[in-house]
Coordinates of C-alpha atoms in Angstrom, one line a residue:
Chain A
X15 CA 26.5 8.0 -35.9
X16 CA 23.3 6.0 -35.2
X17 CA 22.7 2.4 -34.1
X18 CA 22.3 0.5 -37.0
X19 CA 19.2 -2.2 -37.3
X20 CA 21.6 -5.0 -35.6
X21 CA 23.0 -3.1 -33.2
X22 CA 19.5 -2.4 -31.9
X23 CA 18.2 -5.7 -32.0
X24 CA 21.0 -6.7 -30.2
X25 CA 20.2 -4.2 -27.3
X26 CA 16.7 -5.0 -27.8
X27 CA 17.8 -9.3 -27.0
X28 CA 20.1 -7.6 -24.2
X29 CA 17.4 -5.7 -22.4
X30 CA 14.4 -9.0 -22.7
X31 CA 17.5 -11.2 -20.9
X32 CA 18.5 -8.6 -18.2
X33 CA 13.8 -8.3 -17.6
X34 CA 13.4 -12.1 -17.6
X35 CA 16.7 -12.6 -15.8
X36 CA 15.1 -9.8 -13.2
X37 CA 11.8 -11.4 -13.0
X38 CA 13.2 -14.6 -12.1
X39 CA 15.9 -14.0 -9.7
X40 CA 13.3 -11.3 -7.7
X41 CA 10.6 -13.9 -7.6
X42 CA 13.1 -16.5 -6.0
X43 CA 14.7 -13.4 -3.6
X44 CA 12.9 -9.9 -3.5
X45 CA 16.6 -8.3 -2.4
X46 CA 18.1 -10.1 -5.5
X47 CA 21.6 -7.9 -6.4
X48 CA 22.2 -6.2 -10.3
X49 CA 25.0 -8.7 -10.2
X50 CA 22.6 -11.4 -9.6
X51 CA 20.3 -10.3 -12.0
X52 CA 23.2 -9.3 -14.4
X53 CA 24.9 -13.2 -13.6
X54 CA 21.3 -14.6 -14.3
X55 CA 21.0 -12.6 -17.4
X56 CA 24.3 -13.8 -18.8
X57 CA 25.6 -10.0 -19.1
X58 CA 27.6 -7.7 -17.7
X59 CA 26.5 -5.3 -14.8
X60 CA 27.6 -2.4 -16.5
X61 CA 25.4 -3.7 -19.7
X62 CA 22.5 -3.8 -17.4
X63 CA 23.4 -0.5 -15.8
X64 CA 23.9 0.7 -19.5
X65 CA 19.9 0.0 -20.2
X66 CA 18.7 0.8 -16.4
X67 CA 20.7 3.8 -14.6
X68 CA 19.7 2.1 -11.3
X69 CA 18.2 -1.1 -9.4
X70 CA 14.6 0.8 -8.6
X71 CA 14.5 1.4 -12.9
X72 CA 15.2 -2.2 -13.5
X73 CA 12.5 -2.9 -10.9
X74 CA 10.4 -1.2 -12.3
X75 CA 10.7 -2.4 -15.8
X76 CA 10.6 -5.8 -14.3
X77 CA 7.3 -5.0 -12.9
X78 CA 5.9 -3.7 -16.2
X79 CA 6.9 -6.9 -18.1
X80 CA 5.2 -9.0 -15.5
X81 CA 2.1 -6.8 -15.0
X82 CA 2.1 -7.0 -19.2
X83 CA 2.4 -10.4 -19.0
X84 CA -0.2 -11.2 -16.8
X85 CA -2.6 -8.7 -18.3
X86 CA -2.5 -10.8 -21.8
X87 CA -3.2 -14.0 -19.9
X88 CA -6.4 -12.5 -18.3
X89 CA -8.0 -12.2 -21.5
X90 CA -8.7 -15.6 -21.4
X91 CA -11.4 -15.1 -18.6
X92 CA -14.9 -15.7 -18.8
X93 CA -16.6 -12.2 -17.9
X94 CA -19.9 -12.8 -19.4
X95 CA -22.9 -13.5 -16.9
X96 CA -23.7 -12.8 -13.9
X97 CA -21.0 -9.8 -12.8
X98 CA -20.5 -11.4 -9.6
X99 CA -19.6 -14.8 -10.9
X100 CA -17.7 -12.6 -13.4
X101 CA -15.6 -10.9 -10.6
X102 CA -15.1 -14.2 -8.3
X103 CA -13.6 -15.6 -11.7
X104 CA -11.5 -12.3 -12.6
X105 CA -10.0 -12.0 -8.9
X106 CA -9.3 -15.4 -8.7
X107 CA -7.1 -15.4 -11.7
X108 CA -5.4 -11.6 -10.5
X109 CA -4.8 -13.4 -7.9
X110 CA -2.9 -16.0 -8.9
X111 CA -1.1 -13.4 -11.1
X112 CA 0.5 -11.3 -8.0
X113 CA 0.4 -14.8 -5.7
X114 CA 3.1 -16.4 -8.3
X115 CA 4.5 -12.5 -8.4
X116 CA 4.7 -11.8 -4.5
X117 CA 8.2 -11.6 -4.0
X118 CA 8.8 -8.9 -7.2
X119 CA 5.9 -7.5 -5.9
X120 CA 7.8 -6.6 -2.4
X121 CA 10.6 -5.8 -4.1
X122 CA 9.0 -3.3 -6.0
X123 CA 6.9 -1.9 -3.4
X124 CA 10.3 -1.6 -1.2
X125 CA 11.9 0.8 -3.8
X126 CA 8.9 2.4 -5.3
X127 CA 5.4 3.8 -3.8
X128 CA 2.5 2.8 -3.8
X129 CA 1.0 5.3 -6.3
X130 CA 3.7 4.3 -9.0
X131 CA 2.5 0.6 -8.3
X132 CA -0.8 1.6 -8.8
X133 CA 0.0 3.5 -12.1
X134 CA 1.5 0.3 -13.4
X135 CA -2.0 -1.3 -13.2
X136 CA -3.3 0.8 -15.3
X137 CA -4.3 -1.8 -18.0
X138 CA -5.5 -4.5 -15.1
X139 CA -7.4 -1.4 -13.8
X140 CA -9.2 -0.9 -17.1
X141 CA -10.5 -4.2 -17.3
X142 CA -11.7 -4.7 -13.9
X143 CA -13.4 -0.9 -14.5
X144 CA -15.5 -2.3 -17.1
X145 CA -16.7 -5.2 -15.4
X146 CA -17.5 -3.1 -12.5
X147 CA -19.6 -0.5 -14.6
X148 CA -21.5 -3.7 -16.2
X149 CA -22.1 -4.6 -13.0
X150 CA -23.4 -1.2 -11.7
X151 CA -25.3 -0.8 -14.7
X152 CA -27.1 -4.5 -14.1
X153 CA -28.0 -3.4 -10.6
X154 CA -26.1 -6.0 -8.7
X155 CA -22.8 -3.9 -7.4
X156 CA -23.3 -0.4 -5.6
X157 CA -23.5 2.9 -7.4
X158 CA -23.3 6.0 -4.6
X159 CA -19.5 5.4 -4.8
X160 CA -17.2 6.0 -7.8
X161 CA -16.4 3.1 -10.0
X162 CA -12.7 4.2 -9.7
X163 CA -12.9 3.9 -6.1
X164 CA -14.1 0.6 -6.3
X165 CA -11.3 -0.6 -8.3
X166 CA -9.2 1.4 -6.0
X167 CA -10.5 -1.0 -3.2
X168 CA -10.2 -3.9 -5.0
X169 CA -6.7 -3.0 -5.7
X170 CA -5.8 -2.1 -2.2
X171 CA -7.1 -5.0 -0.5
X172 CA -5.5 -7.6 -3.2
X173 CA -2.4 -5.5 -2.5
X174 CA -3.0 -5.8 1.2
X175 CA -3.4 -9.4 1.0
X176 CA 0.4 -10.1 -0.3
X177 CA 1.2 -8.1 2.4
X178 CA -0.8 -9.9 5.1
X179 CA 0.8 -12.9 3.8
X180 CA 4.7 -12.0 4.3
X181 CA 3.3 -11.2 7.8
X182 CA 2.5 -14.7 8.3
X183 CA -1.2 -13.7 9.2
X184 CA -3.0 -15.2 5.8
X185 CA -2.1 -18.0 3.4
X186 CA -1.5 -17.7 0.0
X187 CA -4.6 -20.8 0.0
X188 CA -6.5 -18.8 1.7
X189 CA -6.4 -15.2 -0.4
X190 CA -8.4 -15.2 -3.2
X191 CA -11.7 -16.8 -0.9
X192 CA -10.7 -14.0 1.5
X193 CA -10.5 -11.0 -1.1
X194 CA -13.6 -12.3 -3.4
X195 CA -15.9 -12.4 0.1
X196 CA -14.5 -9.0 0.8
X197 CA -14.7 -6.9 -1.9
X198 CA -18.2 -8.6 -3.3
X199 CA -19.9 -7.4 -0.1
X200 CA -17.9 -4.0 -0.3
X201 CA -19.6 -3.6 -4.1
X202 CA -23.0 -4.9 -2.7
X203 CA -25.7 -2.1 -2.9
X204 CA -26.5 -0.6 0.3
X205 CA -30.1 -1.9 1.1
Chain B
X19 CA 32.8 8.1 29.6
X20 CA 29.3 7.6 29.7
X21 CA 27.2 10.6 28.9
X22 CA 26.6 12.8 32.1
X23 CA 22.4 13.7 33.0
X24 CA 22.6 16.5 31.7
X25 CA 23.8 15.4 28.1
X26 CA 21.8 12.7 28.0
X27 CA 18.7 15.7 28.9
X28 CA 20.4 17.8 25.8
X29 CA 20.6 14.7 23.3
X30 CA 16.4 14.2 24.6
X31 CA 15.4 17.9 23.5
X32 CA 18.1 18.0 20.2
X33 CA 15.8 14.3 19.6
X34 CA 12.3 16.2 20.2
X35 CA 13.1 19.5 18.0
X36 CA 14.2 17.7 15.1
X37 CA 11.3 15.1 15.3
X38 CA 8.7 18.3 15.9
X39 CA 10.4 19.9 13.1
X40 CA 10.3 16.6 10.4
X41 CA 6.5 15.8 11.2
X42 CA 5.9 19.6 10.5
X43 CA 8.2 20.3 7.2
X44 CA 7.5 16.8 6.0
X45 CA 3.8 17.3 6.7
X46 CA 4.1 20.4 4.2
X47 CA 6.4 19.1 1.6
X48 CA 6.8 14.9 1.4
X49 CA 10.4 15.7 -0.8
X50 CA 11.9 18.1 2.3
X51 CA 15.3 17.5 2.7
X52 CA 17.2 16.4 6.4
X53 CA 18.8 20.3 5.3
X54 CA 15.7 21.4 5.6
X55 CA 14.5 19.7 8.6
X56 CA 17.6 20.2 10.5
X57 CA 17.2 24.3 9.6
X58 CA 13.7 23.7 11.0
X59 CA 14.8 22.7 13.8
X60 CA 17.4 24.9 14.9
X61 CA 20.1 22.2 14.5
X62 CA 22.6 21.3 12.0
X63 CA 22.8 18.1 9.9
X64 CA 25.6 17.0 11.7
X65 CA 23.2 16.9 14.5
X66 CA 20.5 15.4 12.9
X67 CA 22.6 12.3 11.4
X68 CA 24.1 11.9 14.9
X69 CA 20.5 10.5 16.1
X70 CA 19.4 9.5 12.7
X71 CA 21.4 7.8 10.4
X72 CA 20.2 8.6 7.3
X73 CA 16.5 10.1 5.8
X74 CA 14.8 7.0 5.7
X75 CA 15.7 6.5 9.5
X76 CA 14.5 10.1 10.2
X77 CA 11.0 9.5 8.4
X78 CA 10.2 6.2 10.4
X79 CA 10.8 8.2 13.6
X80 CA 9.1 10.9 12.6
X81 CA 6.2 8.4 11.1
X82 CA 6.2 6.8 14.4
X83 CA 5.7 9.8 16.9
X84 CA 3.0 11.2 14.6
X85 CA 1.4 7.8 14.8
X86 CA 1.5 7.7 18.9
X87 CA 0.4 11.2 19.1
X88 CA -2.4 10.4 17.0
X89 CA -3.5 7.0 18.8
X90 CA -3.2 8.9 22.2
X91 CA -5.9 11.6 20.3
X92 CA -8.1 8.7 19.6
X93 CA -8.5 7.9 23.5
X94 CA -11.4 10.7 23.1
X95 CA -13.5 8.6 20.4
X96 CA -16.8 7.4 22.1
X97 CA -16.7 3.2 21.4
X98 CA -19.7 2.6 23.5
X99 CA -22.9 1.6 21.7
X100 CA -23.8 0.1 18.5
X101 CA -19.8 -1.7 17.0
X102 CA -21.0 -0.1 13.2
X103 CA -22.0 3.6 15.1
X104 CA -18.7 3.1 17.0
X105 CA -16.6 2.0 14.2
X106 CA -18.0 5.5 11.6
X107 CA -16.7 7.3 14.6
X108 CA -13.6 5.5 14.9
X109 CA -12.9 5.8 11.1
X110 CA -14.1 9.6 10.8
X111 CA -11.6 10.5 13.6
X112 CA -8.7 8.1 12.1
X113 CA -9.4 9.5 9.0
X114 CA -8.9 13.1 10.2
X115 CA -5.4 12.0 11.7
X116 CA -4.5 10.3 8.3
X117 CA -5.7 13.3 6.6
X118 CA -3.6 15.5 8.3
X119 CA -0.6 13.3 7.6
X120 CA -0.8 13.0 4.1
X121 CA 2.0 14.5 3.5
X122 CA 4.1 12.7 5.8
X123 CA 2.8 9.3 4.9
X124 CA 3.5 9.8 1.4
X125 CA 7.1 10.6 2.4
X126 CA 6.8 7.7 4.6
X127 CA 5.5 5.5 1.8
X128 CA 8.2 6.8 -0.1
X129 CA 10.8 5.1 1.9
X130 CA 9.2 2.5 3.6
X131 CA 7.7 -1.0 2.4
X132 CA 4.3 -1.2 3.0
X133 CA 4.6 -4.2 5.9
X134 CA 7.0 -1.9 7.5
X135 CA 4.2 1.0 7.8
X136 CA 1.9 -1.4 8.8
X137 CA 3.5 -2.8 11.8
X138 CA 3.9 1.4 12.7
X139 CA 0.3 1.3 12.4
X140 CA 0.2 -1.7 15.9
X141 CA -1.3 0.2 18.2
X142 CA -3.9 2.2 15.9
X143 CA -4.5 -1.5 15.0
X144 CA -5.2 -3.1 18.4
X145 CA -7.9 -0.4 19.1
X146 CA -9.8 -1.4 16.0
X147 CA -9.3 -4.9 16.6
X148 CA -11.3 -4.9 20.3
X149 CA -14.0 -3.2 18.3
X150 CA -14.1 -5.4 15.7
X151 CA -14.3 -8.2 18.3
X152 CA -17.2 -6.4 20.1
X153 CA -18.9 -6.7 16.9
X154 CA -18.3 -10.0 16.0
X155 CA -19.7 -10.8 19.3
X156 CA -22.6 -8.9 19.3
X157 CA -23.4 -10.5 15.8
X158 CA -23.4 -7.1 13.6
X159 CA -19.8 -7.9 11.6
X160 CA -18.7 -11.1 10.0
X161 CA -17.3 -13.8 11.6
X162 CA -16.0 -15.8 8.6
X163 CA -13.2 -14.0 8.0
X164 CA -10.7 -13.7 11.0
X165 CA -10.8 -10.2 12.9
X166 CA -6.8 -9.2 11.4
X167 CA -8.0 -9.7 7.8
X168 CA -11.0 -7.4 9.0
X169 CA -8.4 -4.9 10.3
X170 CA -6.3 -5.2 7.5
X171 CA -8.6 -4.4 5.0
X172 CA -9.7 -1.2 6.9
X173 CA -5.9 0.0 7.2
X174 CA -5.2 -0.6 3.2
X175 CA -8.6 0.8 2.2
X176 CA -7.7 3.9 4.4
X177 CA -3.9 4.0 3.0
X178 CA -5.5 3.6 -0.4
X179 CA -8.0 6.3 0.5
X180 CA -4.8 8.7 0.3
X181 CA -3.2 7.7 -2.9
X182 CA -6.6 8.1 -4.3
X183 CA -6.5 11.8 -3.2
X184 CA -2.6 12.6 -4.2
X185 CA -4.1 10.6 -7.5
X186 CA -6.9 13.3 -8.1
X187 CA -9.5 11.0 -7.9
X188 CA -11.2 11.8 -4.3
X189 CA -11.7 14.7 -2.9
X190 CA -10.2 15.2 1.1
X191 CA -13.9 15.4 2.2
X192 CA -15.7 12.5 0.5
X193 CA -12.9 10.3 1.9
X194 CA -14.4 9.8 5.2
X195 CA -17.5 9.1 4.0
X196 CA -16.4 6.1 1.0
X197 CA -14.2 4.8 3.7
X198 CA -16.3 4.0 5.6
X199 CA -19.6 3.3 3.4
X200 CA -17.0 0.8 1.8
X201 CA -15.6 -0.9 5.3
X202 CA -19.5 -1.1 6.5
X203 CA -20.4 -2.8 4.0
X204 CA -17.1 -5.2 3.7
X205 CA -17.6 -6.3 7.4
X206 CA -21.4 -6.9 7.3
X207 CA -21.9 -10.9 7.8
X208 CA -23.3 -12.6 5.0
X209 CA -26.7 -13.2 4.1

């Protein structure tokens, strides 16, 4: 027998309470239990283990959502003009994005590696790819490295920054002025 | 009882052969087993959980005596002379190290947050630190960003550096050079 159309939208309800439910009680607590989650959800942990076999799955499904999320909301950013003014604007919103997301970020990079985080930004990536290659093609960012590995480096030291942060050495106030200064001299053409 | 010399001597080389043996099987295959390791090393797994309670335990040890082998090997590098000659020689040799380890960071990064590997990476650190000081002094790096950021921004672009290899997007011998093209540039003060 298959699911008929109610049961699945009723597994389809169950699974978007058991990811907001996730998204919320890791972002308070980045070691936040399935039977937290579950609790917050309003389900039962063997519902949520029925949709995610374990804690790193629902982590990263979690993860997904949010980067999803926050990928829409970047669209509303201005990336016309100059590219530099165009990346200051673009990191400073990113940045807000995994500031607000820090603690599901550490919980995800705790039960997942770094390459699988990475993957997940795949449509962030993309975005800040094409700015990049407007930029290179403008003559204002640096061309005798691979605009993958720019974005790569981009990614790393935004990445780097949340973790700089749990460590107590940078404030979240501090971040975005920190990463733009970085990474605009790192895409700066050798003279 | 407390352990006679001689045990204690026993435990110490039983500690030595299995961490010999995980820094070369995990260096080969990130996903080897403590079976595996423990086979390597002439031991059983009895033995090995005795010291190390379970794989993730194993890796951080065997993380952490790569990582002090590898800072005593850096003693060699030549600091003198210009900071940004100094620091390419610093990063080429570092890189090497990392390069070599690929395979045992990944299974590191595997297990391990990314603070966690970080604060593996303190002594490594320090070294690059007094550089970096050198050449905030002598007025060839910037100054307005504070020397850890510096630091942390070279350890997460050379950590990236490795996931963009295991990625298939850089090539083992042009990672070196980006690095450090990349980190030049990022540390240069503004104009």
């Amino acid at each position: 027998m298959t699911a008929t159309p109610t049961r699945r939208a009723d597994a389809q309800r169950s699974i978007e309470a058991i990811l907001e439910a996730a998204i919320r009680s890791l972002g308070r607590n980045p070691e936040a239990s399935v039977s937290e989650i579950a609790k917050a959800a309003g389900v039962g942990r063997v519902t949520v283990y029925g949709h995610f076999p374990n804690r790193a799955d629902l982590i990263e499904a979690a993860m997904t959502r949010a980067i999803a999320d926050g990928h829409a909301g970047l669209e509303a950013v201005d990336l016309s003009g100059d590219p530099r003014d165009a990346l200051a604007r673009l990191i400073d919103s990113s940045w807000q994005l995994v500031n607000q997301s820090r603690s599901l970020l550490i919980a995800a990079q705790d039960v997942l590696p770094p390459r699988r985080i990475r993957e997940l930004h795949a449509g962030p990536a993309e975005r800040m790819e094409r700015l990049v290659e407007r930029g290179r093609d403008e003559g204002v960012f640096r061309t005798d490295l691979a605009t993958a590995w720019l974005v790569a480096v981009l990614h790393s030291v935004m990445h780097g920054a949340a973790d700089e942060i749990a460590a107590g050495r940078l404030t979240a106030d501090e971040a975005a002025g920190h990463i733009t200064a970085t990474v605009l001299a790192a895409f700066t053409p050798p003279s």
